[in-house]
CSV table of C-alpha atoms in Angstrom, one decimal:
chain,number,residue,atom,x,y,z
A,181,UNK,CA,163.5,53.8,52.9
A,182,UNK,CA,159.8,54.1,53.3
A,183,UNK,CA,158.0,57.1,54.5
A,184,UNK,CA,157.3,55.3,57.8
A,185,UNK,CA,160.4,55.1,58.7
A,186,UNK,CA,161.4,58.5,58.3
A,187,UNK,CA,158.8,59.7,60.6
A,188,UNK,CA,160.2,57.5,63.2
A,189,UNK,CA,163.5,58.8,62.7
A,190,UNK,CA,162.8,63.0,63.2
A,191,UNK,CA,159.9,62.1,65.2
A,192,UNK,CA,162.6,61.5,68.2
A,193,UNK,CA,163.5,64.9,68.9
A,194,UNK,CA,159.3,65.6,68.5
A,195,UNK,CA,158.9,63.4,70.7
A,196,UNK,CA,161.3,64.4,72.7
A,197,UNK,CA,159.9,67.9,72.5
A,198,UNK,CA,156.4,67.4,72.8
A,199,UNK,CA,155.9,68.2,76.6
A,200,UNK,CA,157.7,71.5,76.2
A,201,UNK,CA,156.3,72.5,72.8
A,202,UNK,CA,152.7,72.2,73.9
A,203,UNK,CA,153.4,75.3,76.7
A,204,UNK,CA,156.1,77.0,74.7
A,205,UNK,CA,155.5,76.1,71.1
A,206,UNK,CA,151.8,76.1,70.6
A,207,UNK,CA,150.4,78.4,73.1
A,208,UNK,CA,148.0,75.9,74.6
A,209,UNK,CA,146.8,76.8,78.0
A,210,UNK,CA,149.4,79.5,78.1
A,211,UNK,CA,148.6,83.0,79.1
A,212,UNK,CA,144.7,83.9,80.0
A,213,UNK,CA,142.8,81.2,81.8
A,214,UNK,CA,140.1,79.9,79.7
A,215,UNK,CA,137.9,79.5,81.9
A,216,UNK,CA,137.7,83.7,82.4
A,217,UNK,CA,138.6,84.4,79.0
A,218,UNK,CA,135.5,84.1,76.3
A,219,UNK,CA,136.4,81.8,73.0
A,220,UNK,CA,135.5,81.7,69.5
A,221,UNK,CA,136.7,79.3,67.0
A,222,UNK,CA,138.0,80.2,63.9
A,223,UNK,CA,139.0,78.8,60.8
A,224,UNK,CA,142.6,77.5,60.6
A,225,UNK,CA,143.0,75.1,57.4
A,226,UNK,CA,141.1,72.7,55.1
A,227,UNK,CA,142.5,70.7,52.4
A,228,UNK,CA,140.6,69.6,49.9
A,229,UNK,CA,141.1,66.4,47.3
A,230,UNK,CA,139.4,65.2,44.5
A,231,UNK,CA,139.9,61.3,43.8
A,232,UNK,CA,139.4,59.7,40.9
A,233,UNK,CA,138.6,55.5,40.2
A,234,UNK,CA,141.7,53.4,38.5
A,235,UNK,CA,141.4,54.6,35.5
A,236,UNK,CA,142.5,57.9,36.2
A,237,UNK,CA,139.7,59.5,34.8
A,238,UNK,CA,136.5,58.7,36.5
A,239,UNK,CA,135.5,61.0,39.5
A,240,UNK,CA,135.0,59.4,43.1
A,241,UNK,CA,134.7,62.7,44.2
A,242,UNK,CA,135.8,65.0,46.7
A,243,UNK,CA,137.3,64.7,50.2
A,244,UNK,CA,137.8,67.9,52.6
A,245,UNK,CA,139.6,67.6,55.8
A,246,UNK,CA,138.9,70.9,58.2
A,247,UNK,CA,140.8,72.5,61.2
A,248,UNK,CA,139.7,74.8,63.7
A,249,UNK,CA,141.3,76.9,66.4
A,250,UNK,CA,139.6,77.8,69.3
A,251,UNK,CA,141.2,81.2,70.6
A,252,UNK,CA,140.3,83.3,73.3
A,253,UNK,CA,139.8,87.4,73.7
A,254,UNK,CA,143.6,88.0,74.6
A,255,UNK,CA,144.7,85.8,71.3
A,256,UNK,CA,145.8,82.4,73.2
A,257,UNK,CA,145.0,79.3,71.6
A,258,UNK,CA,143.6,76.6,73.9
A,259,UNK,CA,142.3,73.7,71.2
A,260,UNK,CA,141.6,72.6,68.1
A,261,UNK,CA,139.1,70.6,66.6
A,262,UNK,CA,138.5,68.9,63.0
A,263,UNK,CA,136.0,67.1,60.7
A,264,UNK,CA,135.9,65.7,56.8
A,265,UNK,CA,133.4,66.7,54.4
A,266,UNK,CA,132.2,64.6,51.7
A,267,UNK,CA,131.1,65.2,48.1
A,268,UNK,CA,131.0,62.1,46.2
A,269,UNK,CA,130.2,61.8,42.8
A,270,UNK,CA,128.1,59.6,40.3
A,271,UNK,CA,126.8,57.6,43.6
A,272,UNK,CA,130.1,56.7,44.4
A,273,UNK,CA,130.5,55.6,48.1
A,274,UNK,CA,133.0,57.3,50.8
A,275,UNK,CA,132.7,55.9,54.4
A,276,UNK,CA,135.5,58.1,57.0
A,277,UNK,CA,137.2,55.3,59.5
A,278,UNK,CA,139.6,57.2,61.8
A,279,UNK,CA,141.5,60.8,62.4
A,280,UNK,CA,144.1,61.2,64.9
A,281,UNK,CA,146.2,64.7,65.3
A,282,UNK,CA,149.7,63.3,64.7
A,283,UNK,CA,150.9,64.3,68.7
A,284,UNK,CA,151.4,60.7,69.4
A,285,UNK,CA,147.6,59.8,70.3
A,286,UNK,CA,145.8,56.9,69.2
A,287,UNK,CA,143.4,56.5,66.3
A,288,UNK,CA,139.6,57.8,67.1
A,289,UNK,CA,136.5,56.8,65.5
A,290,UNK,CA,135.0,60.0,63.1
A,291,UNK,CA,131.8,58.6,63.9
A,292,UNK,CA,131.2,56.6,67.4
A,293,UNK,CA,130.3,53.0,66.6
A,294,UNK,CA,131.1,53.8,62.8
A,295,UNK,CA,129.8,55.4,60.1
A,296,UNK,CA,127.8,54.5,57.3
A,297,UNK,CA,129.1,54.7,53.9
A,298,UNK,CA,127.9,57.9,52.0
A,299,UNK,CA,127.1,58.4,48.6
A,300,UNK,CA,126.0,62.0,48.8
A,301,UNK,CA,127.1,65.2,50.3
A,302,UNK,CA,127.7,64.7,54.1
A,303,UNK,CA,129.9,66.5,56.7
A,304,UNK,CA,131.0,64.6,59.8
A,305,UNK,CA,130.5,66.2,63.7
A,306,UNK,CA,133.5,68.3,64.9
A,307,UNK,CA,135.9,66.3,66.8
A,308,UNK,CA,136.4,66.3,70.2
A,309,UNK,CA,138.3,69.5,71.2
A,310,UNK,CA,142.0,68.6,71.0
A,311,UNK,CA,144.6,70.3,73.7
A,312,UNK,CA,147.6,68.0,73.8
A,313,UNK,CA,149.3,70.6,71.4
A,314,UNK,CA,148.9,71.9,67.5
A,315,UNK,CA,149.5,68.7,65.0
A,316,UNK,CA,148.2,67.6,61.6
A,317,UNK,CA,144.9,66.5,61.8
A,318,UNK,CA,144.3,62.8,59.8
A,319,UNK,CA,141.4,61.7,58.7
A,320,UNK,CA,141.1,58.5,56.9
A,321,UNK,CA,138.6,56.0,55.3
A,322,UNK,CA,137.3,53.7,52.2
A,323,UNK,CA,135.6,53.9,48.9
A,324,UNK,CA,132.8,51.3,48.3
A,325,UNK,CA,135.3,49.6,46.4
A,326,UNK,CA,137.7,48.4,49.3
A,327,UNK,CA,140.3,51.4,48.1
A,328,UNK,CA,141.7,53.5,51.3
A,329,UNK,CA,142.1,57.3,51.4
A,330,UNK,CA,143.9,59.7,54.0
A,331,UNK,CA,143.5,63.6,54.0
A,332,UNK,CA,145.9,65.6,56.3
A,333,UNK,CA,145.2,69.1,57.1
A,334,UNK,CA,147.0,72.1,60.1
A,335,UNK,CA,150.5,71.9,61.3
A,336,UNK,CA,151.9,71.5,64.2
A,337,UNK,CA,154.6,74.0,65.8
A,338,UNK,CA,158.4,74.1,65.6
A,339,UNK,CA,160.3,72.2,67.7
A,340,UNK,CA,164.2,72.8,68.0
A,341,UNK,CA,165.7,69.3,67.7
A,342,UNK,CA,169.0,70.7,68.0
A,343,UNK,CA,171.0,74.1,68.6
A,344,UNK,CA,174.5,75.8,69.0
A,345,UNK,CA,175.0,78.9,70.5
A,346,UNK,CA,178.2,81.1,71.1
A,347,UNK,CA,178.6,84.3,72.4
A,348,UNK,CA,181.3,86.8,71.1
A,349,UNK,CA,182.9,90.4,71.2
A,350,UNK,CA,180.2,91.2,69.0
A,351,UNK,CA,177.4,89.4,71.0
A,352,UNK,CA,175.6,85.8,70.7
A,353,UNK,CA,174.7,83.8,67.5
A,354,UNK,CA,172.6,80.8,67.5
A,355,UNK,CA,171.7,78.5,64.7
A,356,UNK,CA,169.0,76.3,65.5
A,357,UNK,CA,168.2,72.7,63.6
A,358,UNK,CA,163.7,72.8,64.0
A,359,UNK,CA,161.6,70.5,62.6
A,360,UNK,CA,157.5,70.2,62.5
A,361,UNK,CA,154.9,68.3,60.6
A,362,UNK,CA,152.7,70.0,57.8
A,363,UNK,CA,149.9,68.7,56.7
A,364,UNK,CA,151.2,65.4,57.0
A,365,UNK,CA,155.0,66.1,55.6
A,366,UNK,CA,157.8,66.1,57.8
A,367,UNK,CA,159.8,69.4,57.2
A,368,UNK,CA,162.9,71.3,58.6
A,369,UNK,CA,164.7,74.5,58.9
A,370,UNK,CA,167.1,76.6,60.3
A,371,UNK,CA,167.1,79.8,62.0
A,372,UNK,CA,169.9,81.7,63.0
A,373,UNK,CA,169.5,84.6,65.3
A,374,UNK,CA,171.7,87.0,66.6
A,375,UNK,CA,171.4,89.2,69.7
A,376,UNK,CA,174.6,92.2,69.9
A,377,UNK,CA,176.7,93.2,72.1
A,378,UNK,CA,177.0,97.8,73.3
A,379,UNK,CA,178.1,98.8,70.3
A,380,UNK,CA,178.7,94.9,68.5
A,381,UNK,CA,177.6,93.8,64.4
A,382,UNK,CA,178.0,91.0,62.3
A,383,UNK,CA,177.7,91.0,58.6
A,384,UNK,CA,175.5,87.3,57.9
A,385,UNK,CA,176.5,85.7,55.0
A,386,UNK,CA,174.4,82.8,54.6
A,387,UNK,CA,171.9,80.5,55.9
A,388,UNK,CA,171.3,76.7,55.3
A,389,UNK,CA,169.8,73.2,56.3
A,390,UNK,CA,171.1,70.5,54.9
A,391,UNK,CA,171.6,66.7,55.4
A,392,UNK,CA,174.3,63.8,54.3
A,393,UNK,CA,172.0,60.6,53.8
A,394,UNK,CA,173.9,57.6,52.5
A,395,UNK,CA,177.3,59.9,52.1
A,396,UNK,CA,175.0,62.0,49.9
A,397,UNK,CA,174.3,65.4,50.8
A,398,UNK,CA,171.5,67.7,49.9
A,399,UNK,CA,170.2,71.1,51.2
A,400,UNK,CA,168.8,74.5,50.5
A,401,UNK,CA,171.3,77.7,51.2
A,402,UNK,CA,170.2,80.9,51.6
A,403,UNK,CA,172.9,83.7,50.3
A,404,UNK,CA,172.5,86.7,52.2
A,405,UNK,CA,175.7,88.1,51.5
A,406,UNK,CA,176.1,90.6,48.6
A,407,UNK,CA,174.8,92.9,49.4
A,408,UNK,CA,176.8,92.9,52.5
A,409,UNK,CA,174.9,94.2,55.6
A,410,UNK,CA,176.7,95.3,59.2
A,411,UNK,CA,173.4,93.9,61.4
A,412,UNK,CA,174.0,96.2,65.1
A,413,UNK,CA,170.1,95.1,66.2
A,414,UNK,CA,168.5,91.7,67.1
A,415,UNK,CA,168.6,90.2,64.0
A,416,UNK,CA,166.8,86.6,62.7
A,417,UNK,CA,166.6,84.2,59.4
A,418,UNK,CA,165.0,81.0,58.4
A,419,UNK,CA,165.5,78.8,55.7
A,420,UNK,CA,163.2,75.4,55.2
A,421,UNK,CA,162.3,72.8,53.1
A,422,UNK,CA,160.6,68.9,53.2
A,423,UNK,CA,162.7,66.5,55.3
A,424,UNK,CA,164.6,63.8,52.3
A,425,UNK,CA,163.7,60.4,53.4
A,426,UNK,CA,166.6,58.9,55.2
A,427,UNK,CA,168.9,56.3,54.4
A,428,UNK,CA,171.2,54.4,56.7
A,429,UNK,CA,173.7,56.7,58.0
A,430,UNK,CA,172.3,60.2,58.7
A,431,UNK,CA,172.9,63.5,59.5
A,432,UNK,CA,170.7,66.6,59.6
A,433,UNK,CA,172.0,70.2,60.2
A,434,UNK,CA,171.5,73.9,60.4
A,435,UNK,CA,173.9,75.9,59.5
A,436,UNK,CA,174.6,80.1,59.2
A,437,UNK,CA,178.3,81.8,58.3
A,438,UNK,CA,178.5,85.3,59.0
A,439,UNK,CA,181.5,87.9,59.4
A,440,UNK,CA,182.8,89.6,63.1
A,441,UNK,CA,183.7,92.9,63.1
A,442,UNK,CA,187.8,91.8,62.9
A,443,UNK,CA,187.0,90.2,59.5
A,444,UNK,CA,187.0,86.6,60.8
A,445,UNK,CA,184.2,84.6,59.1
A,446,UNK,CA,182.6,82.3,61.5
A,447,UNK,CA,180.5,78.8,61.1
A,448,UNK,CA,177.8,77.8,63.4
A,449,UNK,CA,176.6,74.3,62.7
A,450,UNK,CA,173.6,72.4,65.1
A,451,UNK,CA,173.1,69.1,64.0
A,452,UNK,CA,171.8,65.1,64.8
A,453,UNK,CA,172.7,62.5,63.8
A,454,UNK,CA,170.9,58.5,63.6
């Protein structure tokens, strides 16, 4: 199945999401009023990519997509903004279309009314300051020759799409299924945290996210177990990797297996299904 599609399949606990990750996950016009606190932006990501004709071997030159945060003197973040830079080569003409910050908003001009196609160095305005929450910023565009090009650059934050939580003798253990978009790729993780009880420990074992696409299954373990550690504080772990594309029949978890104090080994699973 196409890329496409998997967006639209883990985009619906991001969409789901959004509202509450743009207070809680990003930071956006939480804490210190902006209008009291001063700003300055600073530099958050840029991606750059060099393209090359259909030969493979013949320069078009290169394409830089640039994110900025703007962040305030107690450390919130209240927006972001982005641009492209162009440095074509050998005359070689790049004209930038659209950019959109992959939150669910439409596509915007880069330049209003359109821009000309450029054939030497040439950086775009900054975007419109961006506060719906943190995403990928897109940019795309054409080469004189009627080929297409798309540059993604920031990330947005986690968003837990799923969790199970259980408390014991020992305290409470939650594994957590999250997913975000990076630079354009949909990735996933788990993280399992545990909070104790007077006097309460566990001994983590292991750590994993996983999937069964297609009655196929994939996924990336942690081991945390030997050595074998008692844990008697707050205690947290994450393990990630790029969402597989999805097939028909689908299921994407979190797990963590860790050891109680009377020896029983215990599995927490969070998962969603579609």
């Amino acid at each position: 199945m196409r890329i496409t599609a998997m967006a639209r399949r883990v985009a619906k606990p991001l969409t789901a999401l959004a509202a509450a990750a743009a207070l809680a996950g990003t930071g956006i016009l939480a804490g210190a009023s902006s209008a009291s606190a001063a700003t300055t932006w600073q530099a958050m990501d840029s991606v750059c990519k060099t393209y090359t004709a259909l030969d493979g071997v013949t320069s078009k030159g290169r394409i830089c997509a640039e994110v900025q945060k703007r962040v305030t003197d107690t450390g919130s973040v209240t927006g972001y903004r982005g641009r492209v830079v162009l440095t074509p080569a050998g005359g070689s003409g790049m004209k930038p279309t659209t950019y959109h910050w992959n939150t669910g908003a439409g596509l915007s001009q880069v330049c209003t009314g359109g821009c000309a196609t450029q054939t030497a160095a040439w950086t775009s305005a900054w975007s419109p300051v961006h506060t719906a929450g943190s995403g990928p910023y897109k940019v795309q565009g054409e080469f004189e020759d009627g080929s297409l090009w798309d540059l993604a650059a920031s990330w947005s934050a986690w968003q837990t799409a799923a969790e199970k939580c259980r408390t014991y003798t020992a305290g409470v253990a939650c594994v957590r299924y999250e997913v975000r978009s990076y630079r354009g790729t949909l990735q996933e993780r788990s993280r399992f945290t545990y909070v104790p009880s007077k006097g309460g420990y566990i001994i983590p074992r292991t750590v994993g996210i996983g999937s069964v696409i297609d009655g196929s299954t994939t996924g990336v373990t942690s081991v945390l177990c030997p050595p074998c550690t008692k844990q008697t504080a707050s205690y947290s772990k994450t393990v990630s990797r790029d969402t597989p594309n999805p097939g028909s029949v689908n299921e994407y978890h979190a797990t963590a297996v860790f050891d109680q104090p009377d020896g029983t080994t215990t599995t927490l699973k969070a998962a969603i299904t579609g």
